[in-house]
Coordinates of C-alpha atoms in Angstrom, one line a residue:
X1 CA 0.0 0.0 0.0
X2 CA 3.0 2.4 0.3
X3 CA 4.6 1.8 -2.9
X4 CA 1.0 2.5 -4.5
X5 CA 0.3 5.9 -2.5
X6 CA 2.4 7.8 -5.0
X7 CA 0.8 6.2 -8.1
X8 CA -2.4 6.9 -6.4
X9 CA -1.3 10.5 -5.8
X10 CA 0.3 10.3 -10.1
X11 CA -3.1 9.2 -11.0
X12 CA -5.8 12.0 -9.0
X13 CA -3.1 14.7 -10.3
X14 CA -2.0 13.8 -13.5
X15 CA -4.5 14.2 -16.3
X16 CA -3.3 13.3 -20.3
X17 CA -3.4 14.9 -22.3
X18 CA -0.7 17.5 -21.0
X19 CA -2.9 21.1 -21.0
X20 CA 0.2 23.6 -21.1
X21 CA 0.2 27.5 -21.2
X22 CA 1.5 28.5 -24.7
X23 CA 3.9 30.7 -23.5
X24 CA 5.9 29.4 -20.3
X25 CA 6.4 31.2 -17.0
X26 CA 9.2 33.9 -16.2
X27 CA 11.4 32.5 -13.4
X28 CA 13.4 34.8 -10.8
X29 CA 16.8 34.6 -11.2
X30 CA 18.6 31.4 -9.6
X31 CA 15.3 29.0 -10.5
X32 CA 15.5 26.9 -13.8
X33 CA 12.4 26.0 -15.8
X34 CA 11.8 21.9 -15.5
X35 CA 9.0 19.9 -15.4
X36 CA 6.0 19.8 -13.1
X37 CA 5.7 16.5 -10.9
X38 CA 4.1 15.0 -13.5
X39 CA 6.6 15.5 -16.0
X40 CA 3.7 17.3 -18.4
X41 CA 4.4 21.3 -18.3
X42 CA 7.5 23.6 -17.5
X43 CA 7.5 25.3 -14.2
X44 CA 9.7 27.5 -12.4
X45 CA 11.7 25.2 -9.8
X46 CA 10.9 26.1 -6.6
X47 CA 13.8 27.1 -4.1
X48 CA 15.6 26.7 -0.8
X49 CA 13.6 27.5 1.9
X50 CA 10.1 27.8 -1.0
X51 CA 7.1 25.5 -0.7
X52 CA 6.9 22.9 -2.5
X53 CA 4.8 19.8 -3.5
X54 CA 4.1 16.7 -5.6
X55 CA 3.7 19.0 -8.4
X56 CA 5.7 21.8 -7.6
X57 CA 9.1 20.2 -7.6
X58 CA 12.7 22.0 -6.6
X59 CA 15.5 22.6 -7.6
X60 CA 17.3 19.3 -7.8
X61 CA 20.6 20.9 -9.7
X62 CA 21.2 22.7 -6.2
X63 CA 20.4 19.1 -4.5
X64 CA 17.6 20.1 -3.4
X65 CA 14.5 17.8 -2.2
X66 CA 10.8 18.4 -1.3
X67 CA 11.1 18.1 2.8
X68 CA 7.8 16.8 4.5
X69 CA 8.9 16.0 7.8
X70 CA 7.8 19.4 9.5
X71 CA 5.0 19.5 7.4
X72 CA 1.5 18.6 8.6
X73 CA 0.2 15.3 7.0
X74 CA -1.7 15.9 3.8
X75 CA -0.1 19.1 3.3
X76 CA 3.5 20.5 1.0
X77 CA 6.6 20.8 2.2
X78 CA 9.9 23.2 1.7
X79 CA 12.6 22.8 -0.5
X80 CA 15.6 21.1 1.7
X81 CA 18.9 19.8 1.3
X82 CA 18.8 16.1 0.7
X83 CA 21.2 15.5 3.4
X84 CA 19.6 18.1 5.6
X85 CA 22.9 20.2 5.0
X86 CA 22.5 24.4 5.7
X87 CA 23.3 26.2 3.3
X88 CA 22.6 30.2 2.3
X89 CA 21.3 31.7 -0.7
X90 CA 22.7 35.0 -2.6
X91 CA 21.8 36.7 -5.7
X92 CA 19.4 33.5 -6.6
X93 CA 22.2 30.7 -6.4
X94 CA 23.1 28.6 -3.1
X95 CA 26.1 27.5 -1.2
X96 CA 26.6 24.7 0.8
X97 CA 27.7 25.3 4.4
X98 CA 31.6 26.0 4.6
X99 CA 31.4 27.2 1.1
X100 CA 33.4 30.4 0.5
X101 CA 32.3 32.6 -2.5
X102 CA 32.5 35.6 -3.9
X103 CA 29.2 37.9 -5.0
X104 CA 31.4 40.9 -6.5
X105 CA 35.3 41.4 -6.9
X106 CA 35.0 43.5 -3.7
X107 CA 33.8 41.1 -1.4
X108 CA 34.7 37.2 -0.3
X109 CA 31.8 35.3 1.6
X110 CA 31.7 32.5 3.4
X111 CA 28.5 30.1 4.0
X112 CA 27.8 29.5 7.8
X113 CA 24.9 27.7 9.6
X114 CA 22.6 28.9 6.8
X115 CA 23.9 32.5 7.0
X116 CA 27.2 34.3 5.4
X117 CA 29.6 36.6 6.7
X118 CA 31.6 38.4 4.1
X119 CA 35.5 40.7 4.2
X120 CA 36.3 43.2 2.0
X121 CA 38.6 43.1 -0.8
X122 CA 39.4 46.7 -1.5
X123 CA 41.6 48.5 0.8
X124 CA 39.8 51.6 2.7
X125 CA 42.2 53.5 4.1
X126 CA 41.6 57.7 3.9
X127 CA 44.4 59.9 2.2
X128 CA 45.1 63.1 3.8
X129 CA 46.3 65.8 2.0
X130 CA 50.4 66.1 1.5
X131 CA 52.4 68.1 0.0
X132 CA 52.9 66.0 -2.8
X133 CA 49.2 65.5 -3.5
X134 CA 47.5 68.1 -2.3
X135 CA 44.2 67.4 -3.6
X136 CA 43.7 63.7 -3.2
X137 CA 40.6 62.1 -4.4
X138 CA 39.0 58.5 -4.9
X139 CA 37.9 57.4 -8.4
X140 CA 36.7 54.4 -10.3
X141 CA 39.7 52.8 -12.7
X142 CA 38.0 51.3 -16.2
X143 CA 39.3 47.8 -15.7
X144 CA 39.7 47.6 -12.2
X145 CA 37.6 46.6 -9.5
X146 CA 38.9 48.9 -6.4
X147 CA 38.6 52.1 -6.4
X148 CA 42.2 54.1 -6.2
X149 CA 43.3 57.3 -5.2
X150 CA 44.6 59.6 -7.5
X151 CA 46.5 63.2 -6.9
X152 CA 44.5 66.2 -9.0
X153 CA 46.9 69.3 -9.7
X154 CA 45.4 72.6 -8.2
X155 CA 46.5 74.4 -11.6
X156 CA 46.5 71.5 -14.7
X157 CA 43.9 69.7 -13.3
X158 CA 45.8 66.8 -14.1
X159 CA 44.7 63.1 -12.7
X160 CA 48.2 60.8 -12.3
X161 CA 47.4 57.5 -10.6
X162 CA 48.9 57.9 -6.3
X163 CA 50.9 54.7 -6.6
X164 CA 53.2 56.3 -8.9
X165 CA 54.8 58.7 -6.6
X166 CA 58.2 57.8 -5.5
X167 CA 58.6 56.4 -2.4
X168 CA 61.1 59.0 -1.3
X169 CA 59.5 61.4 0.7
X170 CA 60.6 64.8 1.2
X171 CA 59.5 65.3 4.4
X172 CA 60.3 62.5 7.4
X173 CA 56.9 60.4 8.1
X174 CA 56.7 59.9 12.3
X175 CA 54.9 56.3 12.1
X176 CA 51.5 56.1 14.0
X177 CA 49.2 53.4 14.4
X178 CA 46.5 52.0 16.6
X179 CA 46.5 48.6 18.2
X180 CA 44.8 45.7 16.2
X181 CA 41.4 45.1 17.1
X182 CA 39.7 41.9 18.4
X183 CA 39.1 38.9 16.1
X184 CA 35.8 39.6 14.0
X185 CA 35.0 35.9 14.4
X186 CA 34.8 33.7 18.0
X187 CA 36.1 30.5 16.2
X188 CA 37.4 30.0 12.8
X189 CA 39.1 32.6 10.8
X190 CA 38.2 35.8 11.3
X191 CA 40.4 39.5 10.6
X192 CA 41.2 42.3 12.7
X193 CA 41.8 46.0 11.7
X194 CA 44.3 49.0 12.8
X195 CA 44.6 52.3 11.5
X196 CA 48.1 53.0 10.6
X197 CA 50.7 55.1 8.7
X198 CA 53.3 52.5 8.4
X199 CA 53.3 52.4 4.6
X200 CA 55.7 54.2 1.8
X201 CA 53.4 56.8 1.5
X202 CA 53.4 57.9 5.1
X203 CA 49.1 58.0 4.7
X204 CA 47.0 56.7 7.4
X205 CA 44.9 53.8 6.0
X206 CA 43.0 50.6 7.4
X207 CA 44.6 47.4 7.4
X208 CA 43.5 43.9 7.7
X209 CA 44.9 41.1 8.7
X210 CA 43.3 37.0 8.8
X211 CA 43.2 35.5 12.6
X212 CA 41.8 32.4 14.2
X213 CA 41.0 32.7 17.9
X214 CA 40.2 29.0 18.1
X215 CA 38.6 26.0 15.8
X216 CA 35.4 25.8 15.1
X217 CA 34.1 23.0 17.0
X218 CA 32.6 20.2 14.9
X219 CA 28.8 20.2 14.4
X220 CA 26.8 17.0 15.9
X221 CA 25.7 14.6 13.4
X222 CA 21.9 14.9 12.2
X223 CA 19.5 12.7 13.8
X224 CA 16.8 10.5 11.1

């Protein structure tokens, strides 16, 4: 009688001939068109965390399974892992737990207990005004992904790119710099910051470094 429940289920659901909309559904970004339950007419595949059903099927290219055991009897379920593995979704796609990633060249994310934590890539550190560049100022580079600073002349107007300047300065630089902060993360890797002007340019920037305070400690295998 159980084996028969989902051809019972096929059979009240099902109908042939297939009865399709001419023109098939628009799907948000991340979910694929695949066939309905009954493997009659396209549908968008439903998502992590989304409802789903015998007909209304996820997204099994992100290994993802129709999850009934919080679900009332006789009613749907939501899209799951198959292994019951968290996981986090961005920008439409998912990522297993553990998974690092990147959404943009400015940022690196990692995938934690369904959630994501992310570092910048680009440096932010604030230029003040010397006496070799005067005017500093923060533009976007066609072709690169971090912005840079760049020195504009008072009287040319003239944009030349600040890593260019010799590193010979004509005036002595007294380093300065603040103590690292604490670990961003209790357990795994993690980064502190400083503000410091211990660079050739004698400019006060922030810097970041990776730490690890301690392992993570293991997660406890999922019970049936």
């Amino acid at each position: 009688s159980v084996m028969s429940l989902p051809l019972q289920v096929c059979a009240q659901l099902c109908r042939r001939p297939c009865y399709c909309p001419w023109v098939p559904p628009h799907c948000p970004r991340g979910s694929p068109l695949v066939l309905d339950g009954c493997g009659c007419c396209k549908i968008c595949a439903r998502r992590l965390g989304e409802p789903c059903d015998f007909l209304h099927v996820c997204d099994q290219s992100q290994g993802l399974v129709c999850d009934y055991s919080t679900a009332p009897a006789g009613t749907g379920g939501t899209c799951n892992f198959e292994d019951d593995e968290e996981g986090c979704e961005v920008n439409g796609r998912v990522y297993r737990d553990g998974e690092v990633f990147q959404p943009s060249c400015k940022l690196q994310c990692r995938c934690l207990d369904g959630g994501f934590t992310c570092i910048p890539l680009c440096q932010e550190d604030v230029r003040l005004p010397t006496p070799d560049c005067p005017y500093p100022r923060r533009v976007e580079i066609p072709g690169k992904c971090c912005p840079e600073w760049v020195c504009e002349a008072q009287d040319q107007h003239l944009l030349r790119d600040a890593r260019a300047v010799s590193p010979v300065l004509p005036y002595p630089c007294q380093e300065w710099g603040t103590e690292w902060s604490a670990c961003s993360a209790t357990c795994g890797v993690g980064f502190a910051t400083r503000v410091s002007n211990q660079n050739r340019f004698c400019r006060l920037e922030t810097q970041r470094r990776l730490c690890v305070v301690r392992p993570c400690p293991a997660l406890p295998a999922a019970f049936p």
